[in-house]
CSV table of C-alpha atoms and ligand atoms in Angstrom, one decimal:
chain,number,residue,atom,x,y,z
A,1,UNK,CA,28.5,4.2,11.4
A,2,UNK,CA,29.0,8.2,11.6
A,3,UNK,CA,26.3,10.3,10.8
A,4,UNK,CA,26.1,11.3,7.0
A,5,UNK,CA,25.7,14.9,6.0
A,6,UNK,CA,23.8,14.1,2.6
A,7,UNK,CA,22.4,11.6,1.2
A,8,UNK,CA,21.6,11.1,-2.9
A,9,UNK,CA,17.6,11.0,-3.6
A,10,UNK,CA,15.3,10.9,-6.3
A,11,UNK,CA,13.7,13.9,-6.8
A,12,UNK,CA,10.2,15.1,-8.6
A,13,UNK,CA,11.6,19.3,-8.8
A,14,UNK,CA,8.4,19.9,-10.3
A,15,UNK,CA,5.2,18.7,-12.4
A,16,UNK,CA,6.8,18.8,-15.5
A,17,UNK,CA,10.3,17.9,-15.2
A,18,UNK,CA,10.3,14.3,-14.8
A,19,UNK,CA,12.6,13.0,-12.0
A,20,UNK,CA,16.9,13.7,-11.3
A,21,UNK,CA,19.0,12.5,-8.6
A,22,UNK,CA,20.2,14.7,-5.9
A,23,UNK,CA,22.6,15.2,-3.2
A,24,UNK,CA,20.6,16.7,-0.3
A,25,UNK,CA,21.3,17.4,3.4
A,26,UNK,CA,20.8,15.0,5.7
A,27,UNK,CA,18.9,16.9,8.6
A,28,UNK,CA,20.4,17.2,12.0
A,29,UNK,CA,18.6,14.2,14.4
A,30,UNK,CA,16.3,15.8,16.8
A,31,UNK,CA,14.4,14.1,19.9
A,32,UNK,CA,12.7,10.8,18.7
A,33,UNK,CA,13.6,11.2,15.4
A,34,UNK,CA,15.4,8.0,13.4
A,35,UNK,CA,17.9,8.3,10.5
A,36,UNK,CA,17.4,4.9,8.7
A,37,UNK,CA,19.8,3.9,5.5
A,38,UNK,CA,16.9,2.4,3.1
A,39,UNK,CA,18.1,-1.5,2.5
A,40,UNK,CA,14.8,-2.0,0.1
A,41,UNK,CA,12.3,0.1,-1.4
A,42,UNK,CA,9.9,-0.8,-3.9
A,43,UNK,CA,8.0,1.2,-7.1
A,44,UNK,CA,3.8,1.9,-7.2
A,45,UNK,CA,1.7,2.8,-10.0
A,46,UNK,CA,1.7,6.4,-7.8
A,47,UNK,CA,4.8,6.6,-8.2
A,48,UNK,CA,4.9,6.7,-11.9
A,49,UNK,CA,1.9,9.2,-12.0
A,50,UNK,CA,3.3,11.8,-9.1
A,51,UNK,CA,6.6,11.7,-11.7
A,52,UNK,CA,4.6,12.3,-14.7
A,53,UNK,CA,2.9,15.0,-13.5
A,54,UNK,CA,-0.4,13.6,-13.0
A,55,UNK,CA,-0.8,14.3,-9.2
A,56,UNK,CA,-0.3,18.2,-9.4
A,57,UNK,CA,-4.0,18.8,-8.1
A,58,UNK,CA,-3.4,16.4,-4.9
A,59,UNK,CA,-3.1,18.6,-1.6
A,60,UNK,CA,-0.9,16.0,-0.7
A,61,UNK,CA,1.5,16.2,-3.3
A,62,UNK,CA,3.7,18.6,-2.5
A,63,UNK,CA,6.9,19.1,-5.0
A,64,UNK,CA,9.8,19.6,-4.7
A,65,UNK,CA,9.9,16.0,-3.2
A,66,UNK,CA,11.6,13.0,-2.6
A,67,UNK,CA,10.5,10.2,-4.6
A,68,UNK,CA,9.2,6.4,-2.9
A,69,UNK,CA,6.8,5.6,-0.3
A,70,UNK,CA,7.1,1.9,0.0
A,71,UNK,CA,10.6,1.0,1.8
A,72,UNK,CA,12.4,-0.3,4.7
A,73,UNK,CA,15.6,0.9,6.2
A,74,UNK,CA,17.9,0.0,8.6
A,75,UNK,CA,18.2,2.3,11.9
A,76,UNK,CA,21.3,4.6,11.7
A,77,UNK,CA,21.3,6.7,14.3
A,78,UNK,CA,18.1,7.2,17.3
A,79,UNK,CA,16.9,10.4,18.5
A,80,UNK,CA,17.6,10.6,22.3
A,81,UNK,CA,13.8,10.0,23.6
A,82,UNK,CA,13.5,7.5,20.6
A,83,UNK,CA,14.8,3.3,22.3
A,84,UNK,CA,11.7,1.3,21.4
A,85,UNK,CA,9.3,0.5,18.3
A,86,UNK,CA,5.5,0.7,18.9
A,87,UNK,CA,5.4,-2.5,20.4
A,88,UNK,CA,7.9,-0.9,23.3
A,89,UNK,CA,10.9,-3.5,21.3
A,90,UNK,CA,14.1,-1.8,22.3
A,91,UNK,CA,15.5,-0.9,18.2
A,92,UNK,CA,18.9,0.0,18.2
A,93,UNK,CA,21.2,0.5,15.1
A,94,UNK,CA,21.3,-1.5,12.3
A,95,UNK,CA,17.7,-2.9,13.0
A,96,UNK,CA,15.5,-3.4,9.9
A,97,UNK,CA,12.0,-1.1,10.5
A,98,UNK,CA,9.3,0.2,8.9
A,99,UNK,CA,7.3,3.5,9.6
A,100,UNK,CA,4.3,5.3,9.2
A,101,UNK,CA,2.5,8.2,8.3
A,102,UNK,CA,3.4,11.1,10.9
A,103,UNK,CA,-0.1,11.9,12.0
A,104,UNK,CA,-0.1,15.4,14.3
A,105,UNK,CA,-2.1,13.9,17.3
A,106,UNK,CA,-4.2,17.1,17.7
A,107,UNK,CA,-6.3,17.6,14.6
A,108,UNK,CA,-10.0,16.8,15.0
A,109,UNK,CA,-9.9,13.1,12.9
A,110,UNK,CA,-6.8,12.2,15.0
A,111,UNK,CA,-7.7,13.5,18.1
A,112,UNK,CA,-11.7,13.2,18.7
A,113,UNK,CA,-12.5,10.5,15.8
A,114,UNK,CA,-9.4,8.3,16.0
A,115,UNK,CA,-9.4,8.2,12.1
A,116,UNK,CA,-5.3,8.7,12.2
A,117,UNK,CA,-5.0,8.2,8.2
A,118,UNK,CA,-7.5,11.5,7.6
A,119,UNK,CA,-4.9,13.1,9.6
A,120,UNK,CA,-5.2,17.3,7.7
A,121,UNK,CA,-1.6,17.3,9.1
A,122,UNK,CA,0.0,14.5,7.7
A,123,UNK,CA,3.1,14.6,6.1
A,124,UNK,CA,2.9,11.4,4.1
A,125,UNK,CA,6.5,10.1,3.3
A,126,UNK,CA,7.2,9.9,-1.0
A,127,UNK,CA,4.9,12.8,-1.3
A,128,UNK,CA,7.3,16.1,-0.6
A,129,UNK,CA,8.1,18.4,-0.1
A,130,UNK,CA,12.3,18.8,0.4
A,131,UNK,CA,12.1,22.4,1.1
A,132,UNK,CA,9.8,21.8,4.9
A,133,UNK,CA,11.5,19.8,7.7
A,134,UNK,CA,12.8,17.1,7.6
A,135,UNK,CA,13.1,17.0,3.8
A,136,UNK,CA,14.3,13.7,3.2
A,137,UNK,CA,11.4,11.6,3.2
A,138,UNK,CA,11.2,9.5,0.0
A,139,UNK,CA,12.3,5.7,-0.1
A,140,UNK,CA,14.4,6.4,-3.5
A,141,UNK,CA,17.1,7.6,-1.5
A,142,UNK,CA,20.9,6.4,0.3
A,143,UNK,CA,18.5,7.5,3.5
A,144,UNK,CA,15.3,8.8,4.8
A,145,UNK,CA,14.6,10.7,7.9
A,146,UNK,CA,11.7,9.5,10.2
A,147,UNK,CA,9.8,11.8,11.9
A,148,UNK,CA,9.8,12.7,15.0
A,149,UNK,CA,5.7,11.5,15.3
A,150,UNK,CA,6.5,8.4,13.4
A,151,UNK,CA,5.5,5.4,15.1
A,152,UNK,CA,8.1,2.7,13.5
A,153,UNK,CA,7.9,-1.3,13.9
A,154,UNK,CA,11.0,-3.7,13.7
A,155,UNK,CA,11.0,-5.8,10.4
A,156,UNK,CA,10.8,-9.8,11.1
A,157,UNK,CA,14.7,-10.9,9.9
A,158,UNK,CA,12.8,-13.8,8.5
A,159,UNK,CA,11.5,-11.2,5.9
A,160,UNK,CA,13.2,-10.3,2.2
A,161,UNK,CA,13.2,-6.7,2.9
A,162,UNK,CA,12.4,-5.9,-0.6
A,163,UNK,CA,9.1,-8.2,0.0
A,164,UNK,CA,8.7,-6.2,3.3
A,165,UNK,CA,9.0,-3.3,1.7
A,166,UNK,CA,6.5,-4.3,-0.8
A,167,UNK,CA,3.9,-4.7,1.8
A,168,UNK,CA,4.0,-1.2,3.2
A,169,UNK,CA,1.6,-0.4,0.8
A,170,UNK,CA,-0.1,-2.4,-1.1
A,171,UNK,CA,-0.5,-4.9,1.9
A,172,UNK,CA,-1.0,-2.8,4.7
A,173,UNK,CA,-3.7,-1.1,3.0
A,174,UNK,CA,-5.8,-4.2,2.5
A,175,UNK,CA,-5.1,-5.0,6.0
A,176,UNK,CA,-6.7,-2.0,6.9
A,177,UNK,CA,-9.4,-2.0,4.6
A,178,UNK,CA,-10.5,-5.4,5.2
A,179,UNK,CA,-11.0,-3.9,9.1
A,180,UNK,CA,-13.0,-1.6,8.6
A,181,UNK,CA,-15.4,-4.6,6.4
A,182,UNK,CA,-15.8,-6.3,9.5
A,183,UNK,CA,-16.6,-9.8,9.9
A,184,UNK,CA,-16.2,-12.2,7.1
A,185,UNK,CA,-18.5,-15.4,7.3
A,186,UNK,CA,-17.0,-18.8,7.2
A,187,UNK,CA,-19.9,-19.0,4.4
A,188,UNK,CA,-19.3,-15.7,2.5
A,189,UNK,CA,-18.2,-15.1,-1.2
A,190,UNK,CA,-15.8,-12.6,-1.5
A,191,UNK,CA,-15.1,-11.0,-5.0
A,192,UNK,CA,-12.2,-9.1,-5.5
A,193,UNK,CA,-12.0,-6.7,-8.5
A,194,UNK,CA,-8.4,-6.7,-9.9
A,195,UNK,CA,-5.4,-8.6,-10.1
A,196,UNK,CA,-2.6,-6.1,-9.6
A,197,UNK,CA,-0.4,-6.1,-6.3
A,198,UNK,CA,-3.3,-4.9,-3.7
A,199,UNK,CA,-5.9,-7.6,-5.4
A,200,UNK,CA,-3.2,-10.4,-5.4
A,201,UNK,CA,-2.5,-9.4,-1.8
A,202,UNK,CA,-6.1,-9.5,-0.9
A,203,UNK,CA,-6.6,-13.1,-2.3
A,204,UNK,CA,-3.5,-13.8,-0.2
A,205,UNK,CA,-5.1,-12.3,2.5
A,206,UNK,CA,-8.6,-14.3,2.3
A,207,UNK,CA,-6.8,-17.3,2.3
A,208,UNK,CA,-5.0,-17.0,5.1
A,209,UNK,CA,-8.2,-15.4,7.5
A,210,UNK,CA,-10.3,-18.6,5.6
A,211,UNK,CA,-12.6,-17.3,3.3
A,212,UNK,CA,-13.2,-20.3,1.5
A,213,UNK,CA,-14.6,-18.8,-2.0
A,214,UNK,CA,-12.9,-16.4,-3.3
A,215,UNK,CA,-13.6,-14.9,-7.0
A,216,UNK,CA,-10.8,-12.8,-9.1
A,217,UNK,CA,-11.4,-10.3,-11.4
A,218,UNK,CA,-8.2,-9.0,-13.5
A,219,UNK,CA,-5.9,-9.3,-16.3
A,220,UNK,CA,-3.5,-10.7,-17.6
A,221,UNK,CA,-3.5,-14.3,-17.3
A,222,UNK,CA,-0.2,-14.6,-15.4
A,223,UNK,CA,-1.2,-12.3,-12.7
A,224,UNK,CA,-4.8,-14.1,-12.8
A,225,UNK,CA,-3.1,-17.4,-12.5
A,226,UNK,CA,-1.1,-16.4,-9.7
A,227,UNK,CA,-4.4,-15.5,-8.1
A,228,UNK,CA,-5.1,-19.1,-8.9
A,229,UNK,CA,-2.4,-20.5,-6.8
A,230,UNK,CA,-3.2,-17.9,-3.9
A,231,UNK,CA,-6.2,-20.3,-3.5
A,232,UNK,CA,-9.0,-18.1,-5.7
A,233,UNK,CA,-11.6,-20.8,-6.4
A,234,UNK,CA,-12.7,-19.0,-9.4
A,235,UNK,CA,-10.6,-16.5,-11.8
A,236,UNK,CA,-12.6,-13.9,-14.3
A,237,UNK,CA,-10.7,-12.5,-17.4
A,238,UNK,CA,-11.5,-9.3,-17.5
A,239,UNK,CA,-10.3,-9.1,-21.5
A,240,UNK,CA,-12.6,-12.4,-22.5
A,241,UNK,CA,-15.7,-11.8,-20.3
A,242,UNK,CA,-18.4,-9.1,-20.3
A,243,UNK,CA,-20.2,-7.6,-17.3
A,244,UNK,CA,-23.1,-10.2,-18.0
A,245,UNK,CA,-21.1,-12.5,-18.4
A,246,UNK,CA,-19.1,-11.9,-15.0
A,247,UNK,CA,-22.0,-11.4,-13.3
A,248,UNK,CA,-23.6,-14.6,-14.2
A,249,UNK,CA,-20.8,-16.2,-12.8
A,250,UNK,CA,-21.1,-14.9,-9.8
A,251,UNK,CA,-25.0,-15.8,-9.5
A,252,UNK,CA,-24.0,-19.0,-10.4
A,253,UNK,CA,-21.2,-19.4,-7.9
A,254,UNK,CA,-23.5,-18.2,-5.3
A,255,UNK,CA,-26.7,-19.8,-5.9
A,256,UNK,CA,-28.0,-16.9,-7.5
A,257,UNK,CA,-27.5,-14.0,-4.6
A,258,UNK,CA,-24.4,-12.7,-5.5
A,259,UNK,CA,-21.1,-11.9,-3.8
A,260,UNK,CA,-21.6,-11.0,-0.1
A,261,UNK,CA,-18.5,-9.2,-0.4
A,262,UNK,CA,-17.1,-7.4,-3.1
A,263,UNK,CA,-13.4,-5.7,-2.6
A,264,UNK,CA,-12.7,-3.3,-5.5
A,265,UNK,CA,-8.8,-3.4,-5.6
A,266,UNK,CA,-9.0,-2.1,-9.8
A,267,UNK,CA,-8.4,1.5,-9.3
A,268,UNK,CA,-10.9,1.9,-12.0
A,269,UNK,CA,-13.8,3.7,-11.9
A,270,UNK,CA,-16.0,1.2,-13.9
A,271,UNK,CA,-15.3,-1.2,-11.1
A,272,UNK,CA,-17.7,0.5,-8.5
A,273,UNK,CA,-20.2,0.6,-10.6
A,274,UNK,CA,-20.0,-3.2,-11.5
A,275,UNK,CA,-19.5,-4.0,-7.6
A,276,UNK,CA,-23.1,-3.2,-6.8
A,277,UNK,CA,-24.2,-5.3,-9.6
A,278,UNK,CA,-22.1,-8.1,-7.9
A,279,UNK,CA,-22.8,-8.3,-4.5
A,280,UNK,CA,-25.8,-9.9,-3.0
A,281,UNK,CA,-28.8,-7.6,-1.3
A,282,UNK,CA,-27.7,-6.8,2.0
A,283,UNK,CA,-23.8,-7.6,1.5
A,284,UNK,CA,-21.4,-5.1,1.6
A,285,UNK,CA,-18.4,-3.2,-0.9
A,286,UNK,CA,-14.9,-2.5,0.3
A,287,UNK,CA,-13.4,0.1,-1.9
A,288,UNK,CA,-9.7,-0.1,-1.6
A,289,UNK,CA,-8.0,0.4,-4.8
A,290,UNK,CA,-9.9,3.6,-5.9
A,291,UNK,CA,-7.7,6.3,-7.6
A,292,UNK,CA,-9.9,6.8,-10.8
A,293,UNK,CA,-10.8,11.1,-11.6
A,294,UNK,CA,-13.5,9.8,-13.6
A,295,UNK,CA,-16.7,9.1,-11.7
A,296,UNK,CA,-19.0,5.8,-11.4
A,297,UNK,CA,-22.1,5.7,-12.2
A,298,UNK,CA,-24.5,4.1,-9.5
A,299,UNK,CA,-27.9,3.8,-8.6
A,300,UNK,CA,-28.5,5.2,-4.9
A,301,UNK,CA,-31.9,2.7,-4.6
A,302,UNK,CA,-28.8,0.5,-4.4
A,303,UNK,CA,-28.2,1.3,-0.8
A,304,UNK,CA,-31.4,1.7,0.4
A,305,UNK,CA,-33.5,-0.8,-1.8
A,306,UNK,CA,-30.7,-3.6,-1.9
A,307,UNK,CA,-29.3,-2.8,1.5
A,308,UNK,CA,-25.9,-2.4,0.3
A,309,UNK,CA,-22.9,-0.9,2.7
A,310,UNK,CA,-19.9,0.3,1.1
A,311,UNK,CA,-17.1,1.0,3.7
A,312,UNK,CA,-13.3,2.2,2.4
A,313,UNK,CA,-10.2,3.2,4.1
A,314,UNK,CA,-6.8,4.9,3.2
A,315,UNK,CA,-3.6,4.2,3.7
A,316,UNK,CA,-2.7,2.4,7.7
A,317,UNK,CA,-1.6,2.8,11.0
A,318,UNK,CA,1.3,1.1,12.5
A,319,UNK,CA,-1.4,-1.7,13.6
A,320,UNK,CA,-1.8,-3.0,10.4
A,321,UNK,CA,2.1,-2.8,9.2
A,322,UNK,CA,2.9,-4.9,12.2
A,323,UNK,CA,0.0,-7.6,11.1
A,324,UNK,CA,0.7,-7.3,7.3
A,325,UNK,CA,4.5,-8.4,8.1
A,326,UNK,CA,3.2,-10.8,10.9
A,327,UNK,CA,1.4,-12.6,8.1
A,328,UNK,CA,3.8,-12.7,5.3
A,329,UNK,CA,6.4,-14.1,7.5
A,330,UNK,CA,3.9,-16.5,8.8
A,331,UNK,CA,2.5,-17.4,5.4
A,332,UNK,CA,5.8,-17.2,3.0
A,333,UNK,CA,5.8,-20.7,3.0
A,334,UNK,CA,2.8,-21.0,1.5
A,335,UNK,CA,2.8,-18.3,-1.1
A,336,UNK,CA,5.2,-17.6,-3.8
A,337,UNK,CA,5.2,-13.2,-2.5
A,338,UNK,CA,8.2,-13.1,-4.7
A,339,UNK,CA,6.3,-13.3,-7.7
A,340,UNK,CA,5.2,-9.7,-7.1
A,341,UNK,CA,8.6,-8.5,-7.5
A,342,UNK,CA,10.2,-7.2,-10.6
A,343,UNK,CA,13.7,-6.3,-11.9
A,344,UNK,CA,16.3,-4.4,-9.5
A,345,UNK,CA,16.8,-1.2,-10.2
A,346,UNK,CA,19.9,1.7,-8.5
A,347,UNK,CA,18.5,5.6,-7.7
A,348,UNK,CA,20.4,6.1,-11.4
A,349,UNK,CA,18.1,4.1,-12.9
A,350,UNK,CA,14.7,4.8,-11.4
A,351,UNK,CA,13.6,5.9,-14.4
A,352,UNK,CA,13.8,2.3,-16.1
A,353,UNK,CA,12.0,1.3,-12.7
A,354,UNK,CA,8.9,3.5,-13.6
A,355,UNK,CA,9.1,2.6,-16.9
A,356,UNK,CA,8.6,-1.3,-16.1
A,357,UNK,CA,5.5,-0.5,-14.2
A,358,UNK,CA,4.2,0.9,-17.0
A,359,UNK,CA,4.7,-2.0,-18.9
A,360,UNK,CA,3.2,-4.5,-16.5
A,361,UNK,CA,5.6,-5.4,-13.6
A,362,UNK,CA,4.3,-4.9,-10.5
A,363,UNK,CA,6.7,-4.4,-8.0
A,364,UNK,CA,10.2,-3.6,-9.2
A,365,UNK,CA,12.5,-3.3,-6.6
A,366,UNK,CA,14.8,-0.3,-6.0
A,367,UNK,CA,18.0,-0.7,-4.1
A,368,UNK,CA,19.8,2.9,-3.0
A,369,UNK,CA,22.7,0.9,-2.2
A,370,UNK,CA,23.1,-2.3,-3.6
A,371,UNK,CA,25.5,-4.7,-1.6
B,401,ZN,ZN1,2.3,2.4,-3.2
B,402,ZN,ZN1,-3.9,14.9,12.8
């Protein structure tokens, strides 16, 4: 395949403009750099608020940008020093692969406290901007250039790339959150707070390390009875039930201590608060799905009284892509992960992508060049 000069792309000009599709250079390939042609790449709830606007006070927001931060792509052309994936896998062209985050290396949190995803320098792919090297870094577009300090991991063919694509987010993320909670108890309760795509893949995720009771909180009864099926021992309707009322089925599901885990995969603020109602004294809170401005209100005798940690973590490293696609392809068999995939959608009509999310579908699926 020859090298293409441009490629077309979603772009987010500005705050206020909504998004357009563009035809922008492709950048020349430089030394370890990887021009990938995106075969799948899939829509977030971010997504829909950095096009509306919503993200304008977020450092690392910067427009003009490239829209998409949840895709895989298949390897168009290598960089000269670039022959192997992470795992030192020799990837040549047309292998499917995934990416992360390039972190600098040589700021203090990558550097000194080997906390890659706080990286200051971090160009984080789907946030902009176009107008800074290399540009073309969004997954709504023909193609997407990987930097240079990207470390990339091949994509098990067993995999539906849209599915794959789905998990570098969402399921990546709880990967790494669930990490940093350390160990799980063949004995603990875990609660998870919400039912969207990053609680759904965090029941998924329980089941398959073998936490035996697991407790979902969310809405709407589809996505709650998909939690069902994922192996949740319990589901919560977050529209029928009160905080009491949750909470006393918690106590009662845990012979009155509460949770000993509590992962809050809502995004809402309200959430935090209720997860330190939830978990037993001396059990722990994993914040991953936080994005809420407004504030929770806690009590701090929470953490020294009740013993209660709270640990949370943002976005991954390569580590926990390669585990995240390890277990889908190992688990697929046993979980319907389709189910988190909506319509398909072409970069013309990303708009009606966004616009589905809004409206309840979780992961529509965005194809740059449909086959
Ligand atoms: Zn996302
Ligand atoms: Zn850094």
């Amino acid at each position: 395949m020859s090298y293409p000069h441009t490629s077309r792309a979603v772009v987010v000009p500005d705050h206020d403009s909504g998004i357009s599709v563009h035809e922008l250079p492709v950048p020349a390939l430089v030394e370890s750099a990887v021009l990938v042609r995106i075969e799948a790449a899939t829509g977030c709830g971010t997504d829909v608020h950095i096009a509306a606007g919503h993200m304008r006070h977020a450092t690392t927001c910067r427009v003009p940008l490239v829209l998409g931060h949840e895709m895989v792509g298949r390897v168009v052309a290598l960089g000269s020093n670039r022959t192997t994936d992470a795992l030192n896998r020799p990837v040549s062209e047309g292998d499917l692969i995934a990416w992360a985050s390039p972190w600098c290396g040589s700021c203090y949190w990558c550097a000194i406290a080997k906390q890659p995803t706080l990286c200051i320098n971090a160009n984080v792919y789907g946030f902009g901007p176009t107008d800074q090297f290399p540009g073309l870094t969004g997954g709504f577009a023909e193609y997407c250039y990987v930097h240079p300090r990207s470390q990339l991991v091949k994509v098990p063919e067993l995999l539906e790339p849209a599915l794959a694509s789905s998990a570098t987010c969402a399921f990546r993320t709880v990967v790494h959150a669930f990490e940093t909670a350390g160990r799980v108890a063949p004995t603990d309760t875990l609660v998870i707070q919400g039912s969207g795509a990053v609680g759904l893949y965090a029941t998924a995720y329980a089941k398959m390390v073998g936490i035996p009771q697991v407790i979902v909180i969310g809405a709407p009864t589809e996505r709650l009875n998909l939690a069902t099926q994922w192996g949740a021992s319990q589901v919560l309707d977050i529209q029928t039930t009160t905080p009491e009322e949750r909470l006393e089925a918690v106590i009662a599901a845990t012979d009155g201590r509460g949770a000993d885990l509590v992962a809050e995969c809502s995004g809402v603020a309200p959430a935090f608060t209720e997860s330190l109602n939830l978990v037993r004294r001396g059990g722990r809170v994993l914040v991953v799905g936080a994005a809420d401005p407004r504030p929770s209100e806690i009590h701090a005798t929470s953490f020294n009284m009740r013993q209660i940690s709270v640990s949370g973590s943002i976005s991954a490293e390569i580590s926990h892509f390669w585990r995240a696609f390890n277990l889908l392809e190992q688990h697929q068999t046993n979980f319907d992960f389709s189910a988190l995939l909506g319509n398909h959608y072409t970069l013309d009509t990303v708009d009606d992508a966004l616009t589905s999310i809004a409206e309840g579908a979780m992961k529509p699926v965005i194809e740059p060049t449909p086959s």
